[in-house]
Every structure is written in structure tokens, then in C-alpha cells.
């Protein structure tokens, strides 16, 4: 993200992130971020988006909030970061407060349980869509696909803790994907 971005107004930054914040759900937010930042506004290219996402995932806190800080800062410095974070957080916070009061009032209603089950199913679909849209290139390599299947089997079928699974599988994945391994294979 080293290229200077075109000057974008703070109101436009706030509005773009507020729209993402109010229309996205759970893990599907990465798809909304990509759509808005790469395709609609063209504030980032695909490589910049993936780099910002990787940084966002390594920092503590929500990926979407971390991403908004990075992109807002790129566009307008500290004020841009603040506008992006406020845009990302305020709509969701307001909706959550209203829904929290509604849930407290109607939590024993069986219709509420049905709606929440539907929301959970939609969230699974969104996560699958995001995974396929962003990570499809990585799924083309047989080596990576083996690890995806292994993690799915351990966590989804055997119900091994995700933390334990990652602690066991991650060192092997990192070792097999360390810099220079592809170069050595091509030179052999």
C-alpha cells in the first residue's frame, strides 16, 4: 500500500465504511470490504487488499475494524482512519443496541428462535462464499487443498479444538511454504 491514493473526502470515507458496516454480516464482511474497496471505489488493488487483510488478521481486534484503520489512513492519514473506523462501527453498534432491547423483550418467542436459526445458516453460506471468492487461487494447489481438508476433518468431523488443530498443523504449513521452497523445486 505504498502508492499515494487520490484525495478522498472524510465524508466519503465515513459513508463508504458506514454502508459496509450496516449491510454486512459476520464473517461475510470480508467480501463486502473487497467489493467496496477494490471493485466499487478502487481505493485498493487486489494485492493491496490481500496485504491489508493479512495485516488486519494478525492484529488484535476485529479484522474489519483493523482494515478500516489501514485503508482510512492510506486515504487521508489519521483523520481518514478515524472516519473509516467510526463509519464501520457506529451503524452496527446502533443496530445491535436496538436488537438487544428487542431480544430482551421477545427472547422466549419461538419465532425469534426460527429467525436466529435462519441467520446462522445464512452466515455459513456467506463464509463459504468469501472463502471461495478470496481464496480460490490457494485451493488450486494440491498441497494447500490437503491442509484445508485436514483442518476441516479435524475440526468439523472429529471436533478437535481449532486452537489445538492450528497449533499442530500451522508449523508444518509454514515450513512447507517458507520462502525459497518453490525456487528450489523449480531449480531441481
JSON list of C-alpha atoms in Angstrom, two decimals:
[
{"chain": "A", "resi": 1, "resn": "UNK", "atom": "CA", "xyz": [0.00, 0.00, 0.00]},
{"chain": "A", "resi": 2, "resn": "UNK", "atom": "CA", "xyz": [2.82, 2.37, -0.83]},
{"chain": "A", "resi": 3, "resn": "UNK", "atom": "CA", "xyz": [1.27, 4.24, -3.76]},
{"chain": "A", "resi": 4, "resn": "UNK", "atom": "CA", "xyz": [-0.35, 7.55, -2.85]},
{"chain": "A", "resi": 5, "resn": "UNK", "atom": "CA", "xyz": [-4.11, 7.34, -3.13]},
{"chain": "A", "resi": 6, "resn": "UNK", "atom": "CA", "xyz": [-6.28, 10.02, -4.70]},
{"chain": "A", "resi": 7, "resn": "UNK", "atom": "CA", "xyz": [-7.57, 12.55, -2.18]},
{"chain": "A", "resi": 8, "resn": "UNK", "atom": "CA", "xyz": [-10.87, 11.32, -0.82]},
{"chain": "A", "resi": 9, "resn": "UNK", "atom": "CA", "xyz": [-13.13, 13.37, 1.44]},
{"chain": "A", "resi": 10, "resn": "UNK", "atom": "CA", "xyz": [-13.61, 12.31, 5.05]},
{"chain": "A", "resi": 11, "resn": "UNK", "atom": "CA", "xyz": [-17.37, 12.23, 4.48]},
{"chain": "A", "resi": 12, "resn": "UNK", "atom": "CA", "xyz": [-16.92, 9.83, 1.55]},
{"chain": "A", "resi": 13, "resn": "UNK", "atom": "CA", "xyz": [-14.66, 7.57, 3.63]},
{"chain": "A", "resi": 14, "resn": "UNK", "atom": "CA", "xyz": [-17.16, 7.60, 6.50]},
{"chain": "A", "resi": 15, "resn": "UNK", "atom": "CA", "xyz": [-20.08, 6.93, 4.13]},
{"chain": "A", "resi": 16, "resn": "UNK", "atom": "CA", "xyz": [-18.35, 4.04, 2.35]},
{"chain": "A", "resi": 17, "resn": "UNK", "atom": "CA", "xyz": [-17.44, 2.30, 5.59]},
{"chain": "A", "resi": 18, "resn": "UNK", "atom": "CA", "xyz": [-20.85, 3.06, 7.14]},
{"chain": "A", "resi": 19, "resn": "UNK", "atom": "CA", "xyz": [-22.51, 1.33, 4.19]},
{"chain": "A", "resi": 20, "resn": "UNK", "atom": "CA", "xyz": [-20.24, -1.68, 4.68]},
{"chain": "A", "resi": 21, "resn": "UNK", "atom": "CA", "xyz": [-20.92, -1.66, 8.42]},
{"chain": "A", "resi": 22, "resn": "UNK", "atom": "CA", "xyz": [-24.69, -1.52, 8.03]},
{"chain": "A", "resi": 23, "resn": "UNK", "atom": "CA", "xyz": [-25.03, -4.08, 5.21]},
{"chain": "A", "resi": 24, "resn": "UNK", "atom": "CA", "xyz": [-22.55, -6.79, 6.16]},
{"chain": "A", "resi": 25, "resn": "UNK", "atom": "CA", "xyz": [-22.95, -9.73, 8.49]},
{"chain": "A", "resi": 26, "resn": "UNK", "atom": "CA", "xyz": [-20.33, -11.67, 10.46]},
{"chain": "A", "resi": 27, "resn": "UNK", "atom": "CA", "xyz": [-17.53, -13.30, 8.52]},
{"chain": "A", "resi": 28, "resn": "UNK", "atom": "CA", "xyz": [-19.07, -12.17, 5.23]},
{"chain": "A", "resi": 29, "resn": "UNK", "atom": "CA", "xyz": [-17.76, -8.70, 5.88]},
{"chain": "A", "resi": 30, "resn": "UNK", "atom": "CA", "xyz": [-14.52, -9.51, 4.05]},
{"chain": "A", "resi": 31, "resn": "UNK", "atom": "CA", "xyz": [-16.49, -9.92, 0.83]},
{"chain": "A", "resi": 32, "resn": "UNK", "atom": "CA", "xyz": [-18.21, -6.57, 1.39]},
{"chain": "A", "resi": 33, "resn": "UNK", "atom": "CA", "xyz": [-14.87, -4.91, 2.11]},
{"chain": "A", "resi": 34, "resn": "UNK", "atom": "CA", "xyz": [-13.33, -6.35, -1.03]},
{"chain": "A", "resi": 35, "resn": "UNK", "atom": "CA", "xyz": [-16.30, -5.39, -3.15]},
{"chain": "A", "resi": 36, "resn": "UNK", "atom": "CA", "xyz": [-16.35, -1.81, -1.87]},
{"chain": "A", "resi": 37, "resn": "UNK", "atom": "CA", "xyz": [-12.63, -1.11, -1.61]},
{"chain": "A", "resi": 38, "resn": "UNK", "atom": "CA", "xyz": [-11.35, -2.95, -4.70]},
{"chain": "A", "resi": 39, "resn": "UNK", "atom": "CA", "xyz": [-14.25, -3.07, -7.14]},
{"chain": "A", "resi": 40, "resn": "UNK", "atom": "CA", "xyz": [-16.54, -0.11, -6.39]},
{"chain": "A", "resi": 41, "resn": "UNK", "atom": "CA", "xyz": [-14.24, 2.65, -5.08]},
{"chain": "A", "resi": 42, "resn": "UNK", "atom": "CA", "xyz": [-10.93, 1.31, -6.46]},
{"chain": "A", "resi": 43, "resn": "UNK", "atom": "CA", "xyz": [-9.10, 2.59, -3.40]},
{"chain": "A", "resi": 44, "resn": "UNK", "atom": "CA", "xyz": [-7.04, -0.63, -3.32]},
{"chain": "A", "resi": 45, "resn": "UNK", "atom": "CA", "xyz": [-6.00, -3.13, -5.94]},
{"chain": "A", "resi": 46, "resn": "UNK", "atom": "CA", "xyz": [-6.30, -6.87, -5.33]},
{"chain": "A", "resi": 47, "resn": "UNK", "atom": "CA", "xyz": [-2.76, -7.25, -3.96]},
{"chain": "A", "resi": 48, "resn": "UNK", "atom": "CA", "xyz": [-3.11, -4.26, -1.64]},
{"chain": "A", "resi": 49, "resn": "UNK", "atom": "CA", "xyz": [-6.40, -5.64, -0.36]},
{"chain": "A", "resi": 50, "resn": "UNK", "atom": "CA", "xyz": [-4.88, -9.05, 0.39]},
{"chain": "A", "resi": 51, "resn": "UNK", "atom": "CA", "xyz": [-1.89, -7.41, 2.11]},
{"chain": "A", "resi": 52, "resn": "UNK", "atom": "CA", "xyz": [-4.19, -5.23, 4.24]},
{"chain": "A", "resi": 53, "resn": "UNK", "atom": "CA", "xyz": [-6.34, -8.26, 5.07]},
{"chain": "A", "resi": 54, "resn": "UNK", "atom": "CA", "xyz": [-3.29, -10.25, 6.16]},
{"chain": "A", "resi": 55, "resn": "UNK", "atom": "CA", "xyz": [-2.13, -7.39, 8.38]},
{"chain": "A", "resi": 56, "resn": "UNK", "atom": "CA", "xyz": [-5.66, -6.97, 9.75]},
{"chain": "A", "resi": 57, "resn": "UNK", "atom": "CA", "xyz": [-5.83, -10.64, 10.66]},
{"chain": "A", "resi": 58, "resn": "UNK", "atom": "CA", "xyz": [-2.54, -10.57, 12.54]},
{"chain": "A", "resi": 59, "resn": "UNK", "atom": "CA", "xyz": [-3.53, -7.60, 14.71]},
{"chain": "A", "resi": 60, "resn": "UNK", "atom": "CA", "xyz": [-5.73, -7.92, 17.78]},
{"chain": "A", "resi": 61, "resn": "UNK", "atom": "CA", "xyz": [-9.34, -6.89, 17.31]},
{"chain": "A", "resi": 62, "resn": "UNK", "atom": "CA", "xyz": [-11.84, -7.24, 14.51]},
{"chain": "A", "resi": 63, "resn": "UNK", "atom": "CA", "xyz": [-10.45, -7.68, 11.01]},
{"chain": "A", "resi": 64, "resn": "UNK", "atom": "CA", "xyz": [-12.95, -5.19, 9.59]},
{"chain": "A", "resi": 65, "resn": "UNK", "atom": "CA", "xyz": [-12.02, -2.51, 12.10]},
{"chain": "A", "resi": 66, "resn": "UNK", "atom": "CA", "xyz": [-8.32, -3.10, 11.53]},
{"chain": "A", "resi": 67, "resn": "UNK", "atom": "CA", "xyz": [-8.88, -2.93, 7.78]},
{"chain": "A", "resi": 68, "resn": "UNK", "atom": "CA", "xyz": [-10.78, 0.33, 8.12]},
{"chain": "A", "resi": 69, "resn": "UNK", "atom": "CA", "xyz": [-7.88, 1.86, 10.06]},
{"chain": "A", "resi": 70, "resn": "UNK", "atom": "CA", "xyz": [-5.37, 0.78, 7.39]},
{"chain": "A", "resi": 71, "resn": "UNK", "atom": "CA", "xyz": [-7.44, 1.97, 4.43]},
{"chain": "A", "resi": 72, "resn": "UNK", "atom": "CA", "xyz": [-8.60, 5.19, 6.09]},
{"chain": "A", "resi": 73, "resn": "UNK", "atom": "CA", "xyz": [-5.00, 6.02, 6.99]},
{"chain": "A", "resi": 74, "resn": "UNK", "atom": "CA", "xyz": [-3.87, 5.32, 3.43]},
{"chain": "A", "resi": 75, "resn": "UNK", "atom": "CA", "xyz": [-6.56, 7.63, 2.04]},
{"chain": "A", "resi": 76, "resn": "UNK", "atom": "CA", "xyz": [-6.39, 10.56, 4.50]},
{"chain": "A", "resi": 77, "resn": "UNK", "atom": "CA", "xyz": [-3.98, 9.82, 7.33]},
{"chain": "A", "resi": 78, "resn": "UNK", "atom": "CA", "xyz": [-5.13, 9.70, 10.97]},
{"chain": "A", "resi": 79, "resn": "UNK", "atom": "CA", "xyz": [-8.38, 11.59, 10.27]},
{"chain": "A", "resi": 80, "resn": "UNK", "atom": "CA", "xyz": [-9.19, 9.16, 7.48]},
{"chain": "A", "resi": 81, "resn": "UNK", "atom": "CA", "xyz": [-8.55, 6.25, 9.82]},
{"chain": "A", "resi": 82, "resn": "UNK", "atom": "CA", "xyz": [-10.90, 7.78, 12.42]},
{"chain": "A", "resi": 83, "resn": "UNK", "atom": "CA", "xyz": [-13.62, 8.43, 9.81]},
{"chain": "A", "resi": 84, "resn": "UNK", "atom": "CA", "xyz": [-13.35, 4.87, 8.49]},
{"chain": "A", "resi": 85, "resn": "UNK", "atom": "CA", "xyz": [-13.50, 3.30, 11.96]},
{"chain": "A", "resi": 86, "resn": "UNK", "atom": "CA", "xyz": [-16.48, 5.41, 13.01]},
{"chain": "A", "resi": 87, "resn": "UNK", "atom": "CA", "xyz": [-18.25, 4.56, 9.76]},
{"chain": "A", "resi": 88, "resn": "UNK", "atom": "CA", "xyz": [-17.58, 0.87, 10.26]},
{"chain": "A", "resi": 89, "resn": "UNK", "atom": "CA", "xyz": [-18.58, 0.72, 13.94]},
{"chain": "A", "resi": 90, "resn": "UNK", "atom": "CA", "xyz": [-21.41, 3.20, 14.53]},
{"chain": "A", "resi": 91, "resn": "UNK", "atom": "CA", "xyz": [-24.13, 1.66, 12.32]},
{"chain": "A", "resi": 92, "resn": "UNK", "atom": "CA", "xyz": [-23.56, -1.82, 13.71]},
{"chain": "A", "resi": 93, "resn": "UNK", "atom": "CA", "xyz": [-23.44, -0.56, 17.29]},
{"chain": "A", "resi": 94, "resn": "UNK", "atom": "CA", "xyz": [-26.73, 1.30, 16.86]},
{"chain": "A", "resi": 95, "resn": "UNK", "atom": "CA", "xyz": [-28.42, -1.73, 15.28]},
{"chain": "A", "resi": 96, "resn": "UNK", "atom": "CA", "xyz": [-27.03, -4.04, 17.96]},
{"chain": "A", "resi": 97, "resn": "UNK", "atom": "CA", "xyz": [-28.38, -1.84, 20.75]},
{"chain": "A", "resi": 98, "resn": "UNK", "atom": "CA", "xyz": [-31.86, -1.81, 19.19]},
{"chain": "A", "resi": 99, "resn": "UNK", "atom": "CA", "xyz": [-31.79, -5.58, 18.54]},
{"chain": "A", "resi": 100, "resn": "UNK", "atom": "CA", "xyz": [-30.52, -6.22, 22.07]},
{"chain": "A", "resi": 101, "resn": "UNK", "atom": "CA", "xyz": [-33.50, -4.45, 23.56]},
{"chain": "A", "resi": 102, "resn": "UNK", "atom": "CA", "xyz": [-35.81, -6.32, 21.17]},
{"chain": "A", "resi": 103, "resn": "UNK", "atom": "CA", "xyz": [-34.25, -9.68, 22.02]},
{"chain": "A", "resi": 104, "resn": "UNK", "atom": "CA", "xyz": [-34.53, -9.00, 25.76]},
{"chain": "A", "resi": 105, "resn": "UNK", "atom": "CA", "xyz": [-38.23, -8.31, 25.26]},
{"chain": "A", "resi": 106, "resn": "UNK", "atom": "CA", "xyz": [-39.05, -11.21, 22.87]},
{"chain": "A", "resi": 107, "resn": "UNK", "atom": "CA", "xyz": [-36.42, -13.90, 23.60]},
{"chain": "A", "resi": 108, "resn": "UNK", "atom": "CA", "xyz": [-38.99, -16.52, 24.64]},
{"chain": "A", "resi": 109, "resn": "UNK", "atom": "CA", "xyz": [-40.94, -16.19, 21.39]},
{"chain": "A", "resi": 110, "resn": "UNK", "atom": "CA", "xyz": [-40.46, -19.34, 19.21]},
{"chain": "A", "resi": 111, "resn": "UNK", "atom": "CA", "xyz": [-40.46, -17.20, 16.06]},
{"chain": "A", "resi": 112, "resn": "UNK", "atom": "CA", "xyz": [-37.32, -15.45, 17.30]},
{"chain": "A", "resi": 113, "resn": "UNK", "atom": "CA", "xyz": [-35.54, -18.82, 17.57]},
{"chain": "A", "resi": 114, "resn": "UNK", "atom": "CA", "xyz": [-36.53, -19.65, 13.98]},
{"chain": "A", "resi": 115, "resn": "UNK", "atom": "CA", "xyz": [-35.21, -16.31, 12.71]},
{"chain": "A", "resi": 116, "resn": "UNK", "atom": "CA", "xyz": [-31.91, -16.80, 14.56]},
{"chain": "A", "resi": 117, "resn": "UNK", "atom": "CA", "xyz": [-31.53, -20.28, 13.03]},
{"chain": "A", "resi": 118, "resn": "UNK", "atom": "CA", "xyz": [-32.01, -18.76, 9.58]},
{"chain": "A", "resi": 119, "resn": "UNK", "atom": "CA", "xyz": [-29.43, -16.08, 10.30]},
{"chain": "A", "resi": 120, "resn": "UNK", "atom": "CA", "xyz": [-26.95, -18.78, 11.38]},
{"chain": "A", "resi": 121, "resn": "UNK", "atom": "CA", "xyz": [-27.49, -20.70, 8.13]},
{"chain": "A", "resi": 122, "resn": "UNK", "atom": "CA", "xyz": [-27.00, -17.54, 6.08]},
{"chain": "A", "resi": 123, "resn": "UNK", "atom": "CA", "xyz": [-23.77, -16.80, 7.95]},
{"chain": "A", "resi": 124, "resn": "UNK", "atom": "CA", "xyz": [-22.39, -20.23, 6.97]},
{"chain": "A", "resi": 125, "resn": "UNK", "atom": "CA", "xyz": [-23.23, -19.52, 3.34]},
{"chain": "A", "resi": 126, "resn": "UNK", "atom": "CA", "xyz": [-21.57, -16.12, 3.47]},
{"chain": "A", "resi": 127, "resn": "UNK", "atom": "CA", "xyz": [-18.39, -17.58, 4.96]},
{"chain": "A", "resi": 128, "resn": "UNK", "atom": "CA", "xyz": [-18.26, -20.21, 2.23]},
{"chain": "A", "resi": 129, "resn": "UNK", "atom": "CA", "xyz": [-18.77, -17.58, -0.45]},
{"chain": "A", "resi": 130, "resn": "UNK", "atom": "CA", "xyz": [-15.99, -15.39, 1.00]},
{"chain": "A", "resi": 131, "resn": "UNK", "atom": "CA", "xyz": [-13.63, -18.34, 1.24]},
{"chain": "A", "resi": 132, "resn": "UNK", "atom": "CA", "xyz": [-14.21, -19.31, -2.37]},
{"chain": "A", "resi": 133, "resn": "UNK", "atom": "CA", "xyz": [-14.10, -15.75, -3.73]},
{"chain": "A", "resi": 134, "resn": "UNK", "atom": "CA", "xyz": [-10.91, -14.69, -1.96]},
{"chain": "A", "resi": 135, "resn": "UNK", "atom": "CA", "xyz": [-9.09, -17.98, -1.50]},
{"chain": "A", "resi": 136, "resn": "UNK", "atom": "CA", "xyz": [-9.86, -19.87, -4.70]},
{"chain": "A", "resi": 137, "resn": "UNK", "atom": "CA", "xyz": [-6.30, -19.48, -6.03]},
{"chain": "A", "resi": 138, "resn": "UNK", "atom": "CA", "xyz": [-4.88, -21.14, -2.94]},
{"chain": "A", "resi": 139, "resn": "UNK", "atom": "CA", "xyz": [-7.33, -24.04, -3.33]},
{"chain": "A", "resi": 140, "resn": "UNK", "atom": "CA", "xyz": [-5.89, -24.84, -6.77]},
{"chain": "A", "resi": 141, "resn": "UNK", "atom": "CA", "xyz": [-2.60, -26.06, -5.27]},
{"chain": "A", "resi": 142, "resn": "UNK", "atom": "CA", "xyz": [-2.95, -29.70, -4.15]},
{"chain": "A", "resi": 143, "resn": "UNK", "atom": "CA", "xyz": [-0.61, -29.11, -1.19]},
{"chain": "A", "resi": 144, "resn": "UNK", "atom": "CA", "xyz": [-2.88, -26.37, 0.18]},
{"chain": "A", "resi": 145, "resn": "UNK", "atom": "CA", "xyz": [-6.05, -28.32, -0.51]},
{"chain": "A", "resi": 146, "resn": "UNK", "atom": "CA", "xyz": [-4.70, -31.21, 1.60]},
{"chain": "A", "resi": 147, "resn": "UNK", "atom": "CA", "xyz": [-4.36, -28.87, 4.58]},
{"chain": "A", "resi": 148, "resn": "UNK", "atom": "CA", "xyz": [-7.84, -27.42, 4.09]},
{"chain": "A", "resi": 149, "resn": "UNK", "atom": "CA", "xyz": [-9.31, -30.93, 4.07]},
{"chain": "A", "resi": 150, "resn": "UNK", "atom": "CA", "xyz": [-7.18, -31.96, 7.07]},
{"chain": "A", "resi": 151, "resn": "UNK", "atom": "CA", "xyz": [-8.31, -28.96, 9.15]},
{"chain": "A", "resi": 152, "resn": "UNK", "atom": "CA", "xyz": [-11.95, -29.50, 8.12]},
{"chain": "A", "resi": 153, "resn": "UNK", "atom": "CA", "xyz": [-11.75, -33.16, 9.12]},
{"chain": "A", "resi": 154, "resn": "UNK", "atom": "CA", "xyz": [-10.06, -32.48, 12.46]},
{"chain": "A", "resi": 155, "resn": "UNK", "atom": "CA", "xyz": [-12.35, -29.61, 13.47]},
{"chain": "A", "resi": 156, "resn": "UNK", "atom": "CA", "xyz": [-15.59, -30.43, 11.68]},
{"chain": "A", "resi": 157, "resn": "UNK", "atom": "CA", "xyz": [-15.69, -34.21, 11.97]},
{"chain": "A", "resi": 158, "resn": "UNK", "atom": "CA", "xyz": [-13.51, -35.12, 14.95]},
{"chain": "A", "resi": 159, "resn": "UNK", "atom": "CA", "xyz": [-14.36, -31.91, 16.86]},
{"chain": "A", "resi": 160, "resn": "UNK", "atom": "CA", "xyz": [-10.72, -31.23, 17.78]},
{"chain": "A", "resi": 161, "resn": "UNK", "atom": "CA", "xyz": [-10.31, -27.71, 19.15]},
{"chain": "A", "resi": 162, "resn": "UNK", "atom": "CA", "xyz": [-9.41, -25.17, 16.46]},
{"chain": "A", "resi": 163, "resn": "UNK", "atom": "CA", "xyz": [-6.58, -23.87, 18.65]},
{"chain": "A", "resi": 164, "resn": "UNK", "atom": "CA", "xyz": [-5.10, -27.35, 19.03]},
{"chain": "A", "resi": 165, "resn": "UNK", "atom": "CA", "xyz": [-5.55, -28.07, 15.32]},
{"chain": "A", "resi": 166, "resn": "UNK", "atom": "CA", "xyz": [-3.83, -24.86, 14.29]},
{"chain": "A", "resi": 167, "resn": "UNK", "atom": "CA", "xyz": [-1.03, -25.35, 16.80]},
{"chain": "A", "resi": 168, "resn": "UNK", "atom": "CA", "xyz": [-0.34, -28.77, 15.29]},
{"chain": "A", "resi": 169, "resn": "UNK", "atom": "CA", "xyz": [-0.87, -28.03, 11.60]},
{"chain": "A", "resi": 170, "resn": "UNK", "atom": "CA", "xyz": [0.45, -24.45, 11.32]},
{"chain": "A", "resi": 171, "resn": "UNK", "atom": "CA", "xyz": [4.16, -25.24, 11.89]},
{"chain": "A", "resi": 172, "resn": "UNK", "atom": "CA", "xyz": [4.08, -27.82, 9.08]},
{"chain": "A", "resi": 173, "resn": "UNK", "atom": "CA", "xyz": [2.24, -25.46, 6.73]},
{"chain": "A", "resi": 174, "resn": "UNK", "atom": "CA", "xyz": [4.68, -22.64, 7.48]},
{"chain": "A", "resi": 175, "resn": "UNK", "atom": "CA", "xyz": [7.67, -24.93, 6.98]},
{"chain": "A", "resi": 176, "resn": "UNK", "atom": "CA", "xyz": [6.37, -26.23, 3.64]},
{"chain": "A", "resi": 177, "resn": "UNK", "atom": "CA", "xyz": [5.58, -22.70, 2.42]},
{"chain": "A", "resi": 178, "resn": "UNK", "atom": "CA", "xyz": [8.72, -20.95, 3.68]},
{"chain": "A", "resi": 179, "resn": "UNK", "atom": "CA", "xyz": [10.42, -18.55, 1.27]},
{"chain": "A", "resi": 180, "resn": "UNK", "atom": "CA", "xyz": [12.57, -20.27, -1.29]},
{"chain": "A", "resi": 181, "resn": "UNK", "atom": "CA", "xyz": [10.87, -23.69, -1.32]},
{"chain": "A", "resi": 182, "resn": "UNK", "atom": "CA", "xyz": [9.24, -23.04, -4.69]},
{"chain": "A", "resi": 183, "resn": "UNK", "atom": "CA", "xyz": [12.54, -21.76, -6.14]},
{"chain": "A", "resi": 184, "resn": "UNK", "atom": "CA", "xyz": [14.37, -24.93, -5.04]},
{"chain": "A", "resi": 185, "resn": "UNK", "atom": "CA", "xyz": [11.70, -27.14, -6.64]},
{"chain": "A", "resi": 186, "resn": "UNK", "atom": "CA", "xyz": [11.90, -25.27, -9.95]},
{"chain": "A", "resi": 187, "resn": "UNK", "atom": "CA", "xyz": [15.72, -25.41, -10.00]},
{"chain": "A", "resi": 188, "resn": "UNK", "atom": "CA", "xyz": [15.81, -29.17, -9.33]}
]
